Structure formats: C-alpha cells, structure tokens
Amino acid sequence: MTFYKEHSKVWVSVDVIIFGFDESKLKILIGRRQMDPGRGEWSLYGGFVGADESLDDAASRVLFGLTGLRNLYMRQVGAFGSVDRDPGERVISVAYYALINVSDYSEKLRNEHGLEWVEINRMPQLYSDHNKMVKMALKMMRQKIKTAPISFSLLPQLFTLTQLQRLYEAVLGEEVDKRNFRKRIKEMDFIEKTELIDKKSSKRGAALYRFNKKAYNEDPNFKL
C-alpha cells in the first residue's frame, strides 16, 4: 500500500561545511559545482540523502568520501528550505559542519575533488544559500569553542600555546590577551605540557602540549 499520494514530494540533501586551520588562518573547503544548476559556481560539498540513510549517515558518507577520514568532529547546523533555494527542484538541505586537521587531509584527494582551502574572511559568493550555512556554522562554532575542547580537532596532536592562541583568535575573529589566555590554559589539567620542543617556531624553541581526552572526561568543567 502506498501512502501520502496526495502530497507533493521534495528532495532532501546534506551539505557539509569543513573547517580547517592552517597558517594561523581559519579556512573552509570549497570547490566548483560539477552539476546543473549552478555548474561552475563555488559551492560547499554535499549530496542527496539515500532512501535507506539517516541524515547523520548521509553526512558521514559525504564527509568520508571527501576526506577519507573517519571519526571526525561533526555537528548538525540546521535545515535550509526556502522554496526558491534550488532552481532545479524543490530541495531541502540539512547542513553540517566538521573540523579537521589540515595536515591529515590528503592533497591527492583534495586535487581529485578539485577543492580549495579558502580563508573564512575571503570566502567568495557560494551557490544558493551556502554562505548563509557557513555563517550559521561559524556562529555555532564560536559558541561551542568556549565551552568544549573542539579546538583540538583542528590542531595536530602536539601543538604550541601560540598555535592554540592563534586558533582561538582565528575562530573568534578577535585578538586574545596572551597573558590571561596562557594563565587559563595552564590551569587546565587536560592540556599537558610535554618534554618535546618545537624548534620551527622560534630560535629558542617552544614547548609542545597535547590534549588529554581521558583527563577531560574525568573533569569536563571546561570554560575559556
């Protein structure tokens, strides 16, 4: 038996906003759209939801196909359903944002997909309402980074405090007081100082730190 015959059908898709941190800049991964309508326009990467997929499963599939990486930090941004958002068909898209360490992402795979890392402050006009998706995702990330350790998804396993500070500044879009920031970070037991030194950042070298997830899970009262 078939139900809902009296109702019109709509397409459902997912779009994934992939944030990365590179050269002290917050960036997003975008590419030229490979299909009509909008062929050749800058766009986020996405796909239609399969009949046997949940929204999360579809987003995870798209993200893995694009990056080749699993177990990435990913959260739903929201649904975008303006009647005229897609000139091809009536399409409702559910956006997600994901965080990756740029150095973990294969350049070969990026080139195969024809994608580019673009600074968030230099983002071009994107297809349809994709700029609106990015804006909303950035707002959510700015709120989340103050109360959860999501920043470590954008950093290598070992990082300097300068790298961590610059990441926060890039995400928040404002300067952070160095003295207060470092004082607050050093009070957090789950950010561990190692005996390793990064000699690339300065002649004297800078201490390398790491995120201890187990320590955080035992005392998750994080607030920056």
mmCIF file of C-alpha atoms in Angstrom:
data_model
loop_
_atom_site.group_PDB
_atom_site.id
_atom_site.type_symbol
_atom_site.label_atom_id
_atom_site.label_comp_id
_atom_site.label_asym_id
_atom_site.label_seq_id
_atom_site.Cartn_x
_atom_site.Cartn_y
_atom_site.Cartn_z
ATOM 1 C CA MET A 1 0.000 0.000 0.000
ATOM 2 C CA THR A 2 1.257 3.478 -0.857
ATOM 3 C CA PHE A 3 0.669 6.374 1.493
ATOM 4 C CA TYR A 4 0.741 10.172 1.155
ATOM 5 C CA LYS A 5 -0.149 10.137 -2.554
ATOM 6 C CA GLU A 6 -1.990 13.401 -2.111
ATOM 7 C CA HIS A 7 1.208 15.214 -1.064
ATOM 8 C CA SER A 8 3.960 16.550 -3.308
ATOM 9 C CA LYS A 9 7.459 15.107 -2.955
ATOM 10 C CA VAL A 10 10.628 17.048 -2.182
ATOM 11 C CA TRP A 11 14.314 16.196 -2.391
ATOM 12 C CA VAL A 12 16.453 16.091 0.750
ATOM 13 C CA SER A 13 20.185 16.702 0.668
ATOM 14 C CA VAL A 14 23.051 17.304 3.071
ATOM 15 C CA ASP A 15 25.800 19.910 2.738
ATOM 16 C CA VAL A 16 28.990 19.694 4.766
ATOM 17 C CA ILE A 17 30.972 22.743 5.856
ATOM 18 C CA ILE A 18 34.544 21.599 6.506
ATOM 19 C CA PHE A 19 36.653 23.915 8.629
ATOM 20 C CA GLY A 20 40.434 23.675 8.807
ATOM 21 C CA PHE A 21 43.167 25.725 10.492
ATOM 22 C CA ASP A 22 46.308 26.455 8.503
ATOM 23 C CA GLU A 23 48.966 29.197 8.590
ATOM 24 C CA SER A 24 47.175 30.829 11.543
ATOM 25 C CA LYS A 25 44.004 31.170 9.444
ATOM 26 C CA LEU A 26 40.596 29.547 9.743
ATOM 27 C CA LYS A 27 39.652 28.106 6.355
ATOM 28 C CA ILE A 28 36.819 26.235 4.672
ATOM 29 C CA LEU A 29 36.967 23.644 1.929
ATOM 30 C CA ILE A 30 35.028 24.580 -1.217
ATOM 31 C CA GLY A 31 35.002 23.640 -4.884
ATOM 32 C CA ARG A 32 33.409 24.421 -8.213
ATOM 33 C CA ARG A 33 29.970 22.862 -8.599
ATOM 34 C CA GLN A 34 30.092 19.927 -11.036
ATOM 35 C CA MET A 35 26.400 19.713 -11.905
ATOM 36 C CA ASP A 36 23.494 21.825 -13.093
ATOM 37 C CA PRO A 37 22.029 24.097 -11.940
ATOM 38 C CA GLY A 38 24.899 26.313 -10.873
ATOM 39 C CA ARG A 39 27.653 24.411 -12.668
ATOM 40 C CA GLY A 40 31.000 26.149 -12.155
ATOM 41 C CA GLU A 41 29.918 28.219 -9.154
ATOM 42 C CA TRP A 42 31.801 27.992 -5.871
ATOM 43 C CA SER A 43 29.973 25.610 -3.580
ATOM 44 C CA LEU A 44 30.067 23.502 -0.458
ATOM 45 C CA TYR A 45 30.307 19.741 -0.909
ATOM 46 C CA GLY A 46 27.151 17.703 -0.422
ATOM 47 C CA GLY A 47 24.853 15.009 -1.729
ATOM 48 C CA PHE A 48 21.323 13.673 -1.647
ATOM 49 C CA VAL A 49 20.097 11.503 1.217
ATOM 50 C CA GLY A 50 19.557 7.880 0.228
ATOM 51 C CA ALA A 51 16.272 6.087 0.878
ATOM 52 C CA ASP A 52 17.995 3.843 3.441
ATOM 53 C CA GLU A 53 20.069 6.541 5.153
ATOM 54 C CA SER A 54 19.549 8.761 8.168
ATOM 55 C CA LEU A 55 20.638 12.383 7.868
ATOM 56 C CA ASP A 56 23.716 11.722 10.022
ATOM 57 C CA ASP A 57 24.651 8.676 7.948
ATOM 58 C CA ALA A 58 24.360 10.651 4.725
ATOM 59 C CA ALA A 59 26.528 13.460 6.106
ATOM 60 C CA SER A 60 29.113 10.949 7.357
ATOM 61 C CA ARG A 61 29.190 9.287 3.927
ATOM 62 C CA VAL A 62 29.704 12.611 2.171
ATOM 63 C CA LEU A 63 32.399 13.643 4.644
ATOM 64 C CA PHE A 64 34.301 10.362 4.323
ATOM 65 C CA GLY A 65 34.066 10.415 0.533
ATOM 66 C CA LEU A 66 35.539 13.885 0.537
ATOM 67 C CA THR A 67 38.293 13.471 3.138
ATOM 68 C CA GLY A 68 38.934 9.740 3.507
ATOM 69 C CA LEU A 69 38.891 10.371 7.271
ATOM 70 C CA ARG A 70 36.633 8.841 9.913
ATOM 71 C CA ASN A 71 35.663 9.773 13.470
ATOM 72 C CA LEU A 72 35.820 13.483 12.730
ATOM 73 C CA TYR A 73 34.059 16.070 14.842
ATOM 74 C CA MET A 74 30.773 16.831 13.073
ATOM 75 C CA ARG A 75 27.583 18.569 14.203
ATOM 76 C CA GLN A 76 24.311 19.459 12.528
ATOM 77 C CA VAL A 77 23.827 23.163 11.778
ATOM 78 C CA GLY A 78 20.201 23.158 10.703
ATOM 79 C CA ALA A 79 17.759 22.811 7.820
ATOM 80 C CA PHE A 80 17.542 25.199 4.884
ATOM 81 C CA GLY A 81 14.298 25.035 2.960
ATOM 82 C CA SER A 82 13.468 28.258 1.157
ATOM 83 C CA VAL A 83 11.130 27.432 -1.722
ATOM 84 C CA ASP A 84 13.427 29.030 -4.290
ATOM 85 C CA ARG A 85 16.782 27.956 -2.837
ATOM 86 C CA ASP A 86 17.417 25.497 -5.687
ATOM 87 C CA PRO A 87 16.249 26.404 -9.213
ATOM 88 C CA GLY A 88 16.346 22.755 -10.275
ATOM 89 C CA GLU A 89 13.851 21.121 -7.924
ATOM 90 C CA ARG A 90 12.268 21.633 -4.514
ATOM 91 C CA VAL A 91 15.281 20.691 -2.355
ATOM 92 C CA ILE A 92 15.577 20.901 1.419
ATOM 93 C CA SER A 93 19.167 20.724 2.627
ATOM 94 C CA VAL A 94 20.407 19.893 6.116
ATOM 95 C CA ALA A 95 23.813 21.425 6.790
ATOM 96 C CA TYR A 96 26.549 20.008 8.990
ATOM 97 C CA TYR A 97 29.920 21.389 9.982
ATOM 98 C CA ALA A 98 33.039 19.312 10.534
ATOM 99 C CA LEU A 99 36.519 20.067 11.883
ATOM 100 C CA ILE A 100 39.695 18.502 10.513
ATOM 101 C CA ASN A 101 43.415 18.887 10.916
ATOM 102 C CA VAL A 102 44.572 20.126 7.511
ATOM 103 C CA SER A 103 47.790 18.104 7.705
ATOM 104 C CA ASP A 104 45.723 14.896 7.989
ATOM 105 C CA TYR A 105 43.948 15.607 4.715
ATOM 106 C CA SER A 106 45.473 14.104 1.601
ATOM 107 C CA GLU A 107 46.470 16.675 -1.020
ATOM 108 C CA LYS A 108 45.943 13.980 -3.636
ATOM 109 C CA LEU A 109 42.332 13.544 -2.567
ATOM 110 C CA ARG A 110 41.783 17.303 -2.468
ATOM 111 C CA ASN A 111 43.076 17.631 -6.024
ATOM 112 C CA GLU A 112 40.939 14.726 -7.216
ATOM 113 C CA HIS A 113 37.829 16.523 -5.973
ATOM 114 C CA GLY A 114 39.028 19.877 -7.301
ATOM 115 C CA LEU A 115 38.718 21.566 -3.921
ATOM 116 C CA GLU A 116 40.430 24.593 -2.405
ATOM 117 C CA TRP A 117 41.109 25.786 1.128
ATOM 118 C CA VAL A 118 39.837 29.370 1.347
ATOM 119 C CA GLU A 119 40.255 31.758 4.272
ATOM 120 C CA ILE A 120 36.950 32.345 6.015
ATOM 121 C CA ASN A 121 37.410 36.120 5.657
ATOM 122 C CA ARG A 122 37.966 35.774 1.896
ATOM 123 C CA MET A 123 35.110 33.435 1.140
ATOM 124 C CA PRO A 124 33.595 34.109 -2.295
ATOM 125 C CA GLN A 125 29.908 34.111 -3.141
ATOM 126 C CA LEU A 126 28.784 30.483 -2.945
ATOM 127 C CA TYR A 127 25.955 28.646 -4.672
ATOM 128 C CA SER A 128 22.421 29.228 -3.402
ATOM 129 C CA ASP A 129 22.296 29.751 0.391
ATOM 130 C CA HIS A 130 25.667 28.160 1.164
ATOM 131 C CA ASN A 131 27.094 31.446 2.507
ATOM 132 C CA LYS A 132 24.233 31.524 4.984
ATOM 133 C CA MET A 133 25.077 27.952 6.035
ATOM 134 C CA VAL A 134 28.717 28.876 6.651
ATOM 135 C CA LYS A 135 27.750 31.968 8.633
ATOM 136 C CA MET A 136 25.440 29.947 10.877
ATOM 137 C CA ALA A 137 28.036 27.184 11.336
ATOM 138 C CA LEU A 138 30.702 29.715 12.307
ATOM 139 C CA LYS A 139 28.362 31.261 14.873
ATOM 140 C CA MET A 140 27.732 27.830 16.389
ATOM 141 C CA MET A 141 31.442 27.007 16.460
ATOM 142 C CA ARG A 142 32.284 30.302 18.164
ATOM 143 C CA GLN A 143 29.819 29.473 20.916
ATOM 144 C CA LYS A 144 30.962 25.864 21.239
ATOM 145 C CA ILE A 145 34.712 26.543 21.340
ATOM 146 C CA LYS A 146 34.272 28.457 24.609
ATOM 147 C CA THR A 147 32.639 25.546 26.432
ATOM 148 C CA ALA A 148 34.007 22.382 24.796
ATOM 149 C CA PRO A 149 37.512 21.338 23.665
ATOM 150 C CA ILE A 150 36.630 21.226 19.962
ATOM 151 C CA SER A 151 39.699 23.299 19.080
ATOM 152 C CA PHE A 152 41.924 20.230 19.331
ATOM 153 C CA SER A 153 40.167 18.707 16.313
ATOM 154 C CA LEU A 154 41.772 21.462 14.233
ATOM 155 C CA LEU A 155 45.288 21.089 15.624
ATOM 156 C CA PRO A 156 47.983 18.442 15.273
ATOM 157 C CA GLN A 157 48.401 16.051 18.197
ATOM 158 C CA LEU A 158 51.293 18.156 19.507
ATOM 159 C CA PHE A 159 50.954 21.930 19.444
ATOM 160 C CA THR A 160 52.406 25.082 20.980
ATOM 161 C CA LEU A 161 50.440 27.533 23.109
ATOM 162 C CA THR A 162 50.990 30.115 20.387
ATOM 163 C CA GLN A 163 49.289 27.827 17.866
ATOM 164 C CA LEU A 164 46.403 27.287 20.269
ATOM 165 C CA GLN A 165 46.021 31.017 20.889
ATOM 166 C CA ARG A 166 46.098 31.836 17.183
ATOM 167 C CA LEU A 167 43.458 29.199 16.567
ATOM 168 C CA TYR A 168 41.117 30.789 19.098
ATOM 169 C CA GLU A 169 41.763 34.208 17.577
ATOM 170 C CA ALA A 170 41.048 32.877 14.083
ATOM 171 C CA VAL A 171 37.778 31.262 15.134
ATOM 172 C CA LEU A 172 36.556 34.121 17.339
ATOM 173 C CA GLY A 173 37.693 36.788 14.889
ATOM 174 C CA GLU A 174 39.357 38.881 17.595
ATOM 175 C CA GLU A 175 42.618 39.158 19.490
ATOM 176 C CA VAL A 176 43.046 37.260 22.746
ATOM 177 C CA ASP A 177 45.021 38.646 25.668
ATOM 178 C CA LYS A 178 48.140 36.481 25.667
ATOM 179 C CA ARG A 179 48.844 36.625 29.384
ATOM 180 C CA ASN A 180 45.304 35.774 30.524
ATOM 181 C CA PHE A 181 44.899 33.123 27.823
ATOM 182 C CA ARG A 182 48.049 31.261 28.835
ATOM 183 C CA LYS A 183 47.210 31.521 32.507
ATOM 184 C CA ARG A 184 43.787 29.992 31.862
ATOM 185 C CA ILE A 185 45.185 27.230 29.647
ATOM 186 C CA LYS A 186 47.832 26.221 32.194
ATOM 187 C CA GLU A 187 45.112 25.793 34.807
ATOM 188 C CA MET A 188 43.508 23.063 32.706
ATOM 189 C CA ASP A 189 44.784 19.621 33.697
ATOM 190 C CA PHE A 190 43.770 18.089 30.372
ATOM 191 C CA ILE A 191 46.184 20.294 28.405
ATOM 192 C CA GLU A 192 49.500 18.616 29.152
ATOM 193 C CA LYS A 193 52.934 20.053 28.649
ATOM 194 C CA THR A 194 55.325 17.515 27.127
ATOM 195 C CA GLU A 195 59.111 17.362 27.232
ATOM 196 C CA LEU A 196 59.250 17.959 23.475
ATOM 197 C CA ILE A 197 60.294 21.238 21.896
ATOM 198 C CA ASP A 198 59.155 22.812 18.634
ATOM 199 C CA LYS A 199 62.249 24.405 17.115
ATOM 200 C CA LYS A 200 60.497 25.611 13.968
ATOM 201 C CA SER A 201 58.545 28.429 15.577
ATOM 202 C CA SER A 202 61.477 30.230 17.213
ATOM 203 C CA LYS A 203 65.228 30.027 17.752
ATOM 204 C CA ARG A 204 64.767 29.262 21.429
ATOM 205 C CA GLY A 205 62.106 26.695 20.700
ATOM 206 C CA ALA A 206 58.637 26.407 22.212
ATOM 207 C CA ALA A 207 57.236 23.716 24.474
ATOM 208 C CA LEU A 208 54.795 21.309 22.851
ATOM 209 C CA TYR A 209 51.487 20.458 24.502
ATOM 210 C CA ARG A 210 48.832 17.815 23.934
ATOM 211 C CA PHE A 211 45.170 17.290 24.764
ATOM 212 C CA ASN A 212 44.463 14.501 27.275
ATOM 213 C CA LYS A 213 40.936 13.328 26.456
ATOM 214 C CA LYS A 214 40.813 10.946 29.429
ATOM 215 C CA ALA A 215 41.635 13.741 31.860
ATOM 216 C CA TYR A 216 38.993 15.938 30.260
ATOM 217 C CA ASN A 217 36.320 13.226 30.530
ATOM 218 C CA GLU A 218 37.071 12.913 34.229
ATOM 219 C CA ASP A 219 36.632 16.643 34.823
ATOM 220 C CA PRO A 220 34.802 18.238 31.862
ATOM 221 C CA ASN A 221 34.213 21.631 33.501
ATOM 222 C CA PHE A 222 35.747 23.489 30.570
ATOM 223 C CA LYS A 223 35.125 27.164 30.025
ATOM 224 C CA LEU A 224 37.530 29.546 28.363
#
